[in-house]
Every structure is written in structure tokens, then in C-alpha cells.
Coordinates of C-alpha atoms (C1' of nucleotides) in Angstrom, one line a residue:
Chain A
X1 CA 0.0 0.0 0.0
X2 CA 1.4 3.5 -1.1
X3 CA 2.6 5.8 1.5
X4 CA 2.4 9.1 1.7
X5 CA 6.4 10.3 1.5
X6 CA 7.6 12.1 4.2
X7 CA 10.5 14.8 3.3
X8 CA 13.8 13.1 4.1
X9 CA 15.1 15.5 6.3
X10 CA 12.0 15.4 8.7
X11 CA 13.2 12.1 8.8
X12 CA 16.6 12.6 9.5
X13 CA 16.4 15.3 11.8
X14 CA 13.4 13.7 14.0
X15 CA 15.8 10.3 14.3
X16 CA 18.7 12.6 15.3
X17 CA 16.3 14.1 18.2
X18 CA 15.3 10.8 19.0
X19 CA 18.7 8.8 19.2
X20 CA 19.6 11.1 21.4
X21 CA 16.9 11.5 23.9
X22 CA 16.9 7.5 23.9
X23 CA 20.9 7.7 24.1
X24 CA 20.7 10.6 27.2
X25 CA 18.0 8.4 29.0
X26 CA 20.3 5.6 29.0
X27 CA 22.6 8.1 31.2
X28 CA 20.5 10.7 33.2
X29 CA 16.9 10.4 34.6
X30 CA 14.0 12.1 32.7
X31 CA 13.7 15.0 34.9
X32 CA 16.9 15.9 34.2
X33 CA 17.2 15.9 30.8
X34 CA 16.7 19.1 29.0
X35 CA 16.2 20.3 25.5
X36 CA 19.3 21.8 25.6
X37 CA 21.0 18.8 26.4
X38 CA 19.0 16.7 23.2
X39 CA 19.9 19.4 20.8
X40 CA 23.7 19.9 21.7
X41 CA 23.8 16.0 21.3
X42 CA 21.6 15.8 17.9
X43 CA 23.6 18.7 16.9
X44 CA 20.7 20.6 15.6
X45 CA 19.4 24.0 16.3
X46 CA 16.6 24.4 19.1
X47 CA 14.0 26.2 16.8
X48 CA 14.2 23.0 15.0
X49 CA 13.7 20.5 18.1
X50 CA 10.3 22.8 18.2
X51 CA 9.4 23.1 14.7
X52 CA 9.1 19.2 15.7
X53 CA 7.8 18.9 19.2
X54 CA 6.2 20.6 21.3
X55 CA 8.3 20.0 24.1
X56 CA 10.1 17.3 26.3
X57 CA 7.1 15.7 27.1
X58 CA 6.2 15.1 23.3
X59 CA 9.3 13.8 22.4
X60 CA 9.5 11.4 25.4
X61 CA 5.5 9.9 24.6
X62 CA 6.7 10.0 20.7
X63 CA 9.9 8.1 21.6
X64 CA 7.8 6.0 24.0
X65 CA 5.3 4.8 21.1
X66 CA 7.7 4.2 18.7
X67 CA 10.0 2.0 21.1
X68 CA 6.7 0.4 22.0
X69 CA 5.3 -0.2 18.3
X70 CA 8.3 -2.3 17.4
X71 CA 6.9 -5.2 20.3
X72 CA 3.2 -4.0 20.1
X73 CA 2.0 -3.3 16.0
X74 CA -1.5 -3.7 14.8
X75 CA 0.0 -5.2 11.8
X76 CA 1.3 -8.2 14.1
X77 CA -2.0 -8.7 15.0
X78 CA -3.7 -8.5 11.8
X79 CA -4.7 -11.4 11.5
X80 CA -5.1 -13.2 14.9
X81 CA -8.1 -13.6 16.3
X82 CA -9.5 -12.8 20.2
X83 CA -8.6 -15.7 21.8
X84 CA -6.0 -17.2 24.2
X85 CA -2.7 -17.2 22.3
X86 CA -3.7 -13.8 21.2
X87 CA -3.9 -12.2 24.7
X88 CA -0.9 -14.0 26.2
X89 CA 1.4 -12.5 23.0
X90 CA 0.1 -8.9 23.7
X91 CA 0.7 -10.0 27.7
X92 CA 4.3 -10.9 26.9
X93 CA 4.8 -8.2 24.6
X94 CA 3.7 -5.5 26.9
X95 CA 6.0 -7.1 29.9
X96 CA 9.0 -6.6 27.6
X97 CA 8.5 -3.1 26.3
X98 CA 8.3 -2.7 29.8
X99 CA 11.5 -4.5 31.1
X100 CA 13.4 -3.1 28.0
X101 CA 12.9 0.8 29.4
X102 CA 15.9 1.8 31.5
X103 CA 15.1 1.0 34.8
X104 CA 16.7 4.8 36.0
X105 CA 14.6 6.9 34.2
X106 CA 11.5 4.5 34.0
X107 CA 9.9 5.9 37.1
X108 CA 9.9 9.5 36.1
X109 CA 7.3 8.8 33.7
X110 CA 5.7 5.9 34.6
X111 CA 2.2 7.5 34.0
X112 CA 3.0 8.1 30.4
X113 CA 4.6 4.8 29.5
X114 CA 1.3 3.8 31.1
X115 CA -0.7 6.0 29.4
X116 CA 0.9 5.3 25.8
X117 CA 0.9 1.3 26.5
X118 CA -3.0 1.4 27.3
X119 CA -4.2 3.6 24.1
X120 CA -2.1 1.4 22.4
X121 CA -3.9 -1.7 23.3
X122 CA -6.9 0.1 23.0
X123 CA -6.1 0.6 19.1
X124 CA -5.6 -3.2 18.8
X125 CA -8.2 -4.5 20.8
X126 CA -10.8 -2.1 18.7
X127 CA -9.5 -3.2 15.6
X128 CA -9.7 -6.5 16.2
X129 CA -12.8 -6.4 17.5
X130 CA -14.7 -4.3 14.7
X131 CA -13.0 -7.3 11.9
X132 CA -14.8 -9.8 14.4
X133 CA -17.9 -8.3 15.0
X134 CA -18.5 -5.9 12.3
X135 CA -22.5 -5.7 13.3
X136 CA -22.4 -4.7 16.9
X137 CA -22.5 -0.7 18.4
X138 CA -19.8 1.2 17.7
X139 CA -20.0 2.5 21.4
X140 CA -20.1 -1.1 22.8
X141 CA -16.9 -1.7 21.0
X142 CA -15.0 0.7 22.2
X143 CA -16.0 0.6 25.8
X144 CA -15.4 -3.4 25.2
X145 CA -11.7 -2.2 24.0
X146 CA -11.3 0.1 27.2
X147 CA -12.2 -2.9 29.5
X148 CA -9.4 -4.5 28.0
X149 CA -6.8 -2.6 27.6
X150 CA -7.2 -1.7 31.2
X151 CA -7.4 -4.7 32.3
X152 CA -4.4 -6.0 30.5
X153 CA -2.3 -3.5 31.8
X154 CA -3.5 -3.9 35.2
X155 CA -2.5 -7.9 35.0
X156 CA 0.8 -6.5 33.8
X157 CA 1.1 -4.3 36.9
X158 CA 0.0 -6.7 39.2
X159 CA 2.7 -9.4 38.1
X160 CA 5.0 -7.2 38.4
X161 CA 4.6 -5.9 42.1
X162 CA 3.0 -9.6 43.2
X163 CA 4.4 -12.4 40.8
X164 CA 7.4 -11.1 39.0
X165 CA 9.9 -13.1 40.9
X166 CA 8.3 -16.3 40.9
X167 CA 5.5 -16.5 37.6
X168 CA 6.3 -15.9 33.9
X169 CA 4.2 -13.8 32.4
X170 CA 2.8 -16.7 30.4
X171 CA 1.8 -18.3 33.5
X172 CA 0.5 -15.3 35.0
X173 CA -1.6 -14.4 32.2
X174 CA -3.4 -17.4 31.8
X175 CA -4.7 -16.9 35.6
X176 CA -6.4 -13.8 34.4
X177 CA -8.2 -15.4 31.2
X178 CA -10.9 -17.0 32.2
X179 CA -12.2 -13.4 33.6
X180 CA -11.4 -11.5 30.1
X181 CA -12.7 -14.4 28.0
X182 CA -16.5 -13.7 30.1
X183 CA -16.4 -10.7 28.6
X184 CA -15.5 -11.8 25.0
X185 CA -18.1 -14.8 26.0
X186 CA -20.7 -12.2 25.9
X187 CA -20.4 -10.8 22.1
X188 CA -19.3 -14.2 21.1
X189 CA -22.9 -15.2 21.9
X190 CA -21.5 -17.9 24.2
X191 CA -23.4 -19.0 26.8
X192 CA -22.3 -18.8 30.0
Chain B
X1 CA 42.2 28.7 17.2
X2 CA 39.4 29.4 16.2
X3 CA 37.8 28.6 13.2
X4 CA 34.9 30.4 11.2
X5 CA 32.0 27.9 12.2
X6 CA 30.3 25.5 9.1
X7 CA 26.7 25.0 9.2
X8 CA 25.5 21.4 11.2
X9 CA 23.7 20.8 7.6
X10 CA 26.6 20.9 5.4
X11 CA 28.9 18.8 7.6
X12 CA 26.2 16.3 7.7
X13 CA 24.6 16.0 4.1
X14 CA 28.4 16.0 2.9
X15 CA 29.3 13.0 5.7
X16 CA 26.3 11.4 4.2
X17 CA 27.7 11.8 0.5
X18 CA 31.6 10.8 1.7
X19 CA 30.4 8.1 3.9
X20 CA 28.0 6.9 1.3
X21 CA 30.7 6.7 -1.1
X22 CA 33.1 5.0 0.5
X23 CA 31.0 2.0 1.4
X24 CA 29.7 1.7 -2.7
X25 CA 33.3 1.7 -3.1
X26 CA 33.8 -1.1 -1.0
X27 CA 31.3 -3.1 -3.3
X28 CA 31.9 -1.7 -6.5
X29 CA 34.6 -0.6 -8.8
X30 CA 34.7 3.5 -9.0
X31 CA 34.0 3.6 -12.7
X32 CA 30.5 1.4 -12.0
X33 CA 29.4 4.0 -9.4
X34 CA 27.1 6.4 -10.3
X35 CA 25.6 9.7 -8.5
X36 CA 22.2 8.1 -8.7
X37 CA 24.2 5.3 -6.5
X38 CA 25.7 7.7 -4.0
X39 CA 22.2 10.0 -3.8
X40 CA 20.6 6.9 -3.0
X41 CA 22.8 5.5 -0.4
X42 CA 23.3 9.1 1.3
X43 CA 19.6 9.3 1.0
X44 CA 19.6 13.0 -0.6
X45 CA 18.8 15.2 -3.2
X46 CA 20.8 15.0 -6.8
X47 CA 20.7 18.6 -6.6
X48 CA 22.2 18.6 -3.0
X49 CA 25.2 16.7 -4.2
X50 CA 25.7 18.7 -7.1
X51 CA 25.3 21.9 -4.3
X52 CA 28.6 20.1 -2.7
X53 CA 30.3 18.5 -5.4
X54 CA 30.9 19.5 -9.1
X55 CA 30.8 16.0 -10.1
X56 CA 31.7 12.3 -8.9
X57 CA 35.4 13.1 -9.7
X58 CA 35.2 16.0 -7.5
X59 CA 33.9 13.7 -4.6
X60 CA 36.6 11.4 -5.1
X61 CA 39.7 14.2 -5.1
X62 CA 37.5 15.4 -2.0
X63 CA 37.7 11.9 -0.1
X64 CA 40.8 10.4 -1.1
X65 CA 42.0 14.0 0.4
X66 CA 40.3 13.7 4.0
X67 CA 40.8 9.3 4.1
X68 CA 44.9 10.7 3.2
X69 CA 44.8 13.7 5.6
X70 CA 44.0 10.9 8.4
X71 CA 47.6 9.5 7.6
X72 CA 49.0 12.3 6.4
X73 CA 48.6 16.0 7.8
X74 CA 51.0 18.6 8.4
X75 CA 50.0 19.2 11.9
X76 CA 51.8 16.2 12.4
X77 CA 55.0 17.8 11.6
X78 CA 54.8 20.7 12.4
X79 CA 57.4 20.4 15.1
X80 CA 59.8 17.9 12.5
X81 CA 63.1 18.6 10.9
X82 CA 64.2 17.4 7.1
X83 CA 65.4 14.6 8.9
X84 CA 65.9 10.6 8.3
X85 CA 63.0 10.3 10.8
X86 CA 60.8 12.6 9.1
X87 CA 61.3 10.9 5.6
X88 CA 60.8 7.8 7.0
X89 CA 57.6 8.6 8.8
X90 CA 55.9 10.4 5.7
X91 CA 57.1 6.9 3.4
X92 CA 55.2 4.9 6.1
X93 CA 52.4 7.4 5.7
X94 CA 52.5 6.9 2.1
X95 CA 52.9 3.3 1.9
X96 CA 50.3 2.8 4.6
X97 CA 47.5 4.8 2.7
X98 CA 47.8 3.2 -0.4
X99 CA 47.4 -0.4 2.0
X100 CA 44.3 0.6 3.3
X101 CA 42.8 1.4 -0.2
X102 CA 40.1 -0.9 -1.5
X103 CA 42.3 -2.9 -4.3
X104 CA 39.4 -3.7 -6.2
X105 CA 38.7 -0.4 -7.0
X106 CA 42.2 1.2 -6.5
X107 CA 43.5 0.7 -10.2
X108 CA 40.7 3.1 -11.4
X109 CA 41.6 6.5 -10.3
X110 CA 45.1 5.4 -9.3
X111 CA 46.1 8.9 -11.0
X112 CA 44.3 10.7 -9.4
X113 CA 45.6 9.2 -6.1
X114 CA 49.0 9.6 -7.4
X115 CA 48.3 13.1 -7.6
X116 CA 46.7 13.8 -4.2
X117 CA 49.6 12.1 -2.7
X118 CA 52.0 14.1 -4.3
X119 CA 50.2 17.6 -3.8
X120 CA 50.0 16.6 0.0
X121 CA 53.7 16.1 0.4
X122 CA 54.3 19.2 -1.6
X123 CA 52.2 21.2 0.5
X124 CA 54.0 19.6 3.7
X125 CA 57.5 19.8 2.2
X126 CA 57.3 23.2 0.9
X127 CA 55.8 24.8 5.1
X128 CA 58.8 22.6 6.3
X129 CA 61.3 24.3 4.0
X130 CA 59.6 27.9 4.7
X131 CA 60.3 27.0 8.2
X132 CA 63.8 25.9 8.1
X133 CA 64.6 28.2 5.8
X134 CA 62.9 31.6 5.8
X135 CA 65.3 33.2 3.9
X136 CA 65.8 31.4 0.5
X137 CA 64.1 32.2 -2.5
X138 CA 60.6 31.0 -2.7
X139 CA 60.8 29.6 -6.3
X140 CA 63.9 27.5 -4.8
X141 CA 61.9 26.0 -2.7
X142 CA 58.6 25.5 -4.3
X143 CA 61.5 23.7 -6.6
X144 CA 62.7 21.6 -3.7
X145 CA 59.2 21.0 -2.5
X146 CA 58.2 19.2 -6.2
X147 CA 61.6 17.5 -6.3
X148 CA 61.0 15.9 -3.0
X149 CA 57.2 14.9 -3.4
X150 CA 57.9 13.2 -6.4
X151 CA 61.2 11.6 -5.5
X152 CA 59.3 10.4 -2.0
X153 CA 56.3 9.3 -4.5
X154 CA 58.2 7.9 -7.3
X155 CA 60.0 6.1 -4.2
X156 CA 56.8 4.2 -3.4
X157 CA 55.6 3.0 -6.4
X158 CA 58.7 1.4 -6.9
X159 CA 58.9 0.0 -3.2
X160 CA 55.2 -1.7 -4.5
X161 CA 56.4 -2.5 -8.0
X162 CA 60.2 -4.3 -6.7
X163 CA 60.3 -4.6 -3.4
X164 CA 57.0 -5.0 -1.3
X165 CA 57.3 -8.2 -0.2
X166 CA 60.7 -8.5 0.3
X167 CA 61.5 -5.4 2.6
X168 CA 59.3 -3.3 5.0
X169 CA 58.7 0.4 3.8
X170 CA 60.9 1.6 6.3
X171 CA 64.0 -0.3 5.3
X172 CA 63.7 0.3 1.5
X173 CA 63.1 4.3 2.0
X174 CA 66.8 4.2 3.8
X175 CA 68.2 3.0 0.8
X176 CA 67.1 6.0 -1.2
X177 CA 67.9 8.7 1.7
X178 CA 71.1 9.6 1.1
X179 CA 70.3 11.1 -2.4
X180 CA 67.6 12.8 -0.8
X181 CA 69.8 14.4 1.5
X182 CA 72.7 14.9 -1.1
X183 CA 69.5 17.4 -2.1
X184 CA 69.1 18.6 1.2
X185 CA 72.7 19.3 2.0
X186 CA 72.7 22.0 -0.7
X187 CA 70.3 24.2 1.0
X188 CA 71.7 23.6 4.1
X189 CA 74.9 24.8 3.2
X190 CA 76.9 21.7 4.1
X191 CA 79.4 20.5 1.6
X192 CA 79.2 17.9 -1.3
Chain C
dG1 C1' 14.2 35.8 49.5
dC2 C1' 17.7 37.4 46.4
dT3 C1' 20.6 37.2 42.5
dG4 C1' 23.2 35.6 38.7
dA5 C1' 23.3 31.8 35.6
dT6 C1' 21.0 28.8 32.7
dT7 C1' 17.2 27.2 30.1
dT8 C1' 13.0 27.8 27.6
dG9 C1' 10.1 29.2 23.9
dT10 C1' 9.5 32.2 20.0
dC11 C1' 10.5 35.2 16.1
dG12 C1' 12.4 37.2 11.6
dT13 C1' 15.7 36.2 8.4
dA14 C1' 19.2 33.5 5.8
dT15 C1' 20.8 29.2 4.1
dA16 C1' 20.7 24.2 2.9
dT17 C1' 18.0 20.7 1.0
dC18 C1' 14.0 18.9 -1.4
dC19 C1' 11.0 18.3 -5.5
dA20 C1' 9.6 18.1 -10.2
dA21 C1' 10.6 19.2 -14.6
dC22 C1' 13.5 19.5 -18.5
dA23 C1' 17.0 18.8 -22.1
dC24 C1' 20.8 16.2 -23.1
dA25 C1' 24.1 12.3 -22.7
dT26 C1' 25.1 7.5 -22.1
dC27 C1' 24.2 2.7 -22.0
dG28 C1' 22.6 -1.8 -23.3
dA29 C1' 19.8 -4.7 -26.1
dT30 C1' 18.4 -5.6 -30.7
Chain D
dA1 C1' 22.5 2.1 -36.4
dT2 C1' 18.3 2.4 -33.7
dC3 C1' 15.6 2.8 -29.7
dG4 C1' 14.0 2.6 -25.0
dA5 C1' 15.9 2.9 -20.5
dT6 C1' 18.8 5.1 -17.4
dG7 C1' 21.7 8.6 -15.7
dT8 C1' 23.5 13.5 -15.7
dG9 C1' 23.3 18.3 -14.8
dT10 C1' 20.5 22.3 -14.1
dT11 C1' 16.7 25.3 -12.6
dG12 C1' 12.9 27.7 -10.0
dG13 C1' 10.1 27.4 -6.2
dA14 C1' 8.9 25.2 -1.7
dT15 C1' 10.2 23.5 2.7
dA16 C1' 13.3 22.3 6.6
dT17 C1' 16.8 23.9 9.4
dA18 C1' 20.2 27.3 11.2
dC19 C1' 21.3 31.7 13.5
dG20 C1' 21.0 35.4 16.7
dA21 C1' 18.2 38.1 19.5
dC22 C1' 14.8 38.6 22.9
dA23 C1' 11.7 38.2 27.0
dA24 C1' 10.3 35.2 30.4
dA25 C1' 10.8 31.2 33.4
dT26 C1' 13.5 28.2 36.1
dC27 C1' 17.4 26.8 38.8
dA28 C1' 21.1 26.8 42.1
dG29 C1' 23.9 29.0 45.5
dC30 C1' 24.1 32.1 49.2

DNA sequence: GCTGATTTGTCGTATATCCAACACATCGAT
DNA sequence: ATCGATGTGTTGGATATACGACAAATCAGC
């Protein structure tokens, strides 16, 4: 499918800004980071670090999303369908994105990795739930795609204050299922 | 000292370009490279490189200039004498550049390598004789200069053609010192 | 709390780079 | 020799990026 092309040196310039921040994070916490800091490594000028963000905070959810849509793509998802194997993938996938942040700088914007990690799933889980049930509300959809997204991610936090140490997240996952699958029980038609 | 700054853009679009070019030239022989190759691989404009670069010639004077100016700059004899040491260091220098050429693609512009090479000494011979001798004729030593960066040169393609595997560079260039200094002597006002 | 240093965010202007178009040159297959 | 494909070199206009200046906000030391 044809692409819109996106001028090369948006390109450039935007992975510049974004190497960086990623390399700087790997070396100082969030909070101390500034833009001057990301542009004197990227070597560009700071009208041109906002010309593309807004400000820290938009680079760091922009970086976040992009880190996050190499384990957690639509695409990858395309064409599975709502059941078991399904949720423990996006499970496992979201556990990693998480253990692959640096574990310095992951606290100071824990509510944004959160944040990103839930609208994410949100995306999927709606998408996947529109190709599987093409006849049912709109609103019902999405509000079936917030329940599980939020739900996912809280599993994910749980395991990893409770069960970290001991469970996979496989294992954990699956102890979680038979609640979420209720819920896909009910638009499946399935009895109880 | 300082130095009148270069805009970030140029530095990098003409890394791009250099950096581009070298690695083609690791793959293909220079006359099967073309400037559609090299915009390509860089990932920029035809018209940017022509902004840089006259032509592909150009780029290759231009980086066989900076890959020689790594082994060969006269910062790094600035403090020498016309000495035995100093001849054998710039041989080495020579001997080692033309090494770390790509062969497959060497024997294509060898001329114009030849040439760089030569203009480099020259420039290098002719700030050593200024120094050591402020006040002799410039023409004489402009003389001097082309008679040494030729004799060194000359000296190294015959050390490749004869002798390469047989002696080290720094042996065979002591062979040909004394005529050099015979040369030497003269403007030094020491006898035959 | 004060103060100097540093950073932020923005603006007008200049420059580097991009794009598409064009005419011409070169290349490779026939 | 011919012809289609490909590459070269250039141009005008648009866009992205740089610079220096400025006012305001924030920070760190006292």
C-alpha cells in the first residue's frame, strides 16, 4: 500500500532528536534531561527540536510509542483472532517493552509509559474487535476495548509488584483469562 | 584557534555523501558508481550533491583527500626537521595509505591518487622548508618542494612494483635517503 | 528571599536541502 | 544504427533547518 512520503530531512532530523533523547535516558533520569542537552547531542538547532515537538514531554510519549510499536503493532495482529494465544502475546509483549525501558529513568514517567501502553492496546483491541464483530455498536466496541486494555495492563502491573519473581508472564496471564474471556463470552454469543 | 564555524547541515549531508561513497566503493569498482548510487545510499537530493560536489570526480579528489589527511597532515609535523625520521615517517604514511585502499577499486583513479599524494607532500615539504629556511628564494623551494614529493612518491611506487614483499617500507626508503639528502645538503649549506 | 546563571520558547531572516521538470548524454539490447 | 531505459546536470520554487536576538521562566547557590 502507497505511502504518503515524508521529506527526508524530517526524517533525518526527527531520528537525530530521538537517538539522542533514547541515548541521554540511558545516562540521566527524565527529569533531568533538558532540550538543551537533546539538541547539543543531535547537533541541531533548538528552533528545529520545536518546529518538531512541542516540548520534552512530546518527544519522550513519541519516543515511548515508537519504542513500543516495534513489540506492540496492529499489523502483528492482523490477522489473529481474540482468543487465548492472542492475549498471552500482547501480555508478553507488553512485559517486555516494559523491562526493555531503563530502569533509572522509567519511574519518572511511569504515567506516560502507562498511558501510551494502554491507548495502544486500546487501538488493537478495537480493531480486532470491529473485523470480528462488524454488526455490533460502535460505542459497545470501544468501551469493550477500554475494559481490555485496562485490564491487560493492570495484570501487567499486578505481576510485576505480586508475581514477577516467581511467575512468567505466560503463567500469569493465563490466571487472568478466564475473567477476560467472560467478557469476550458475551459478544461471542457464548453461553455462559 | 578558532575557526569560522560550518553550518551542522553541510557537515552532515556531505558525511552522508563521503560516507555513502566510501562504502559503494567497497562493493563496486569507482567507474561502476554512479551519482544516482551515491544520492541513494546518502539518501539525498541529486541537486544537493551537485550543491557540494561538481561531479563524482570531484567527490573522489575530495575523499581520497580527508581518508589521506588521516595519515598524512602537516599538523603532524609541524614540530619535524628534514630529517631521516621525518622521511621515514611520511614513506610509512604513504605506503600505509595506499594499504588501506580498497584494491578492487584502486587501479581506477590510481592517477588521481597519485596526484593527491604528491600535492599533499608538496604542500607539507614546501611549510617545512619555509620554516627551516625563511630566507631562500621562494621559487627555490617551491623547486625543492616538487623534487621531494615526487622523489618520495616515485620512491613508493617502486617499493610496491620491486620490493614490497621482500622489505618493509621503512627499510627500502633508507636506501634512497642519502640522495635525498645529497639534495638537502645543498640548502643547508653543508658540503658535497 | 535574592541574584546571577541557565534554560525555555519564540520570532524574523538566511541558508541548505527537497522536489519536479526538463534537455541532453550515455548505456545496453536488438 | 536504432531505440528505449537510465543517468546527468541544471533550474525555480517550496520547505526544513540554522542563527542570533529577545523576554520570560526556572534553577542553584548564598
Amino acid at each position: 500500500m502507497t505511502q504518503t512520503k515524508t521529506d527526508p530531512r524530517i526524517l533525518r532530523t526527527r531520528k537525530l532528536i530521538m537517538d539522542s533523547f533514547i541515548e541521554l535516558s540511558g545516562k540521566k533520569d527524565f527529569k533531568d534531561i533538558t532540550v538543551k542537552d537533546i539538541t547539543n547531542a543531535a547537533m541541531i538547532n533548538r528552533a528545529t527540536f520545536y518546529y518538531h515537538f512541542e516540548d520534552i514531554y512530546d518527544l519522550l510519549e513519541k519516543v515511548l510509542l515508537e519504542v513500543l510499536l516495534i513489540n506492540l503493532d496492529y499489523h502483528d495482529y492482523e490477522n489473529s483472532k481474540l482468543d487465548e494465544e492472542t492475549f498471552i502475546n500482547l501480555f508478553k509483549a507488553i512485559t517486555k517493552f516494559q523491562q526493555s525501558l531503563s530502569y533509572r529513568c522509567h519511574r519518572s514517567y511511569e504515567e506516560t509509559i502507562a498511558r501510551i501502553i494502554r491507548e495502544q492496546l486500546e487501538v488493537i483491541f478495537y480493531k480486532m474487535l470491529v473485523k470480528e464483530h462488524p454488526t455490533i455498536e460502535e460505542n459497545v466496541l470501544k468501551g469493550t476495548a477500554v475494559m481490555l486494555s485496562w485490564g491487560l495492563y493492570g495484570a501487567s502491573v499486578e505481576w510485576r509488584r505480586t508475581s514477577k519473581k516467581m511467575t512468567t508472564p505466560e503463567e500469569y496471564i493465563k490466571s487472568v483469562l478466564p475473567f477476560i474471556k467472560n467478557g469476550i463470552g458475551f459478544v461471542s454469543g457464548n453461553g455462559k
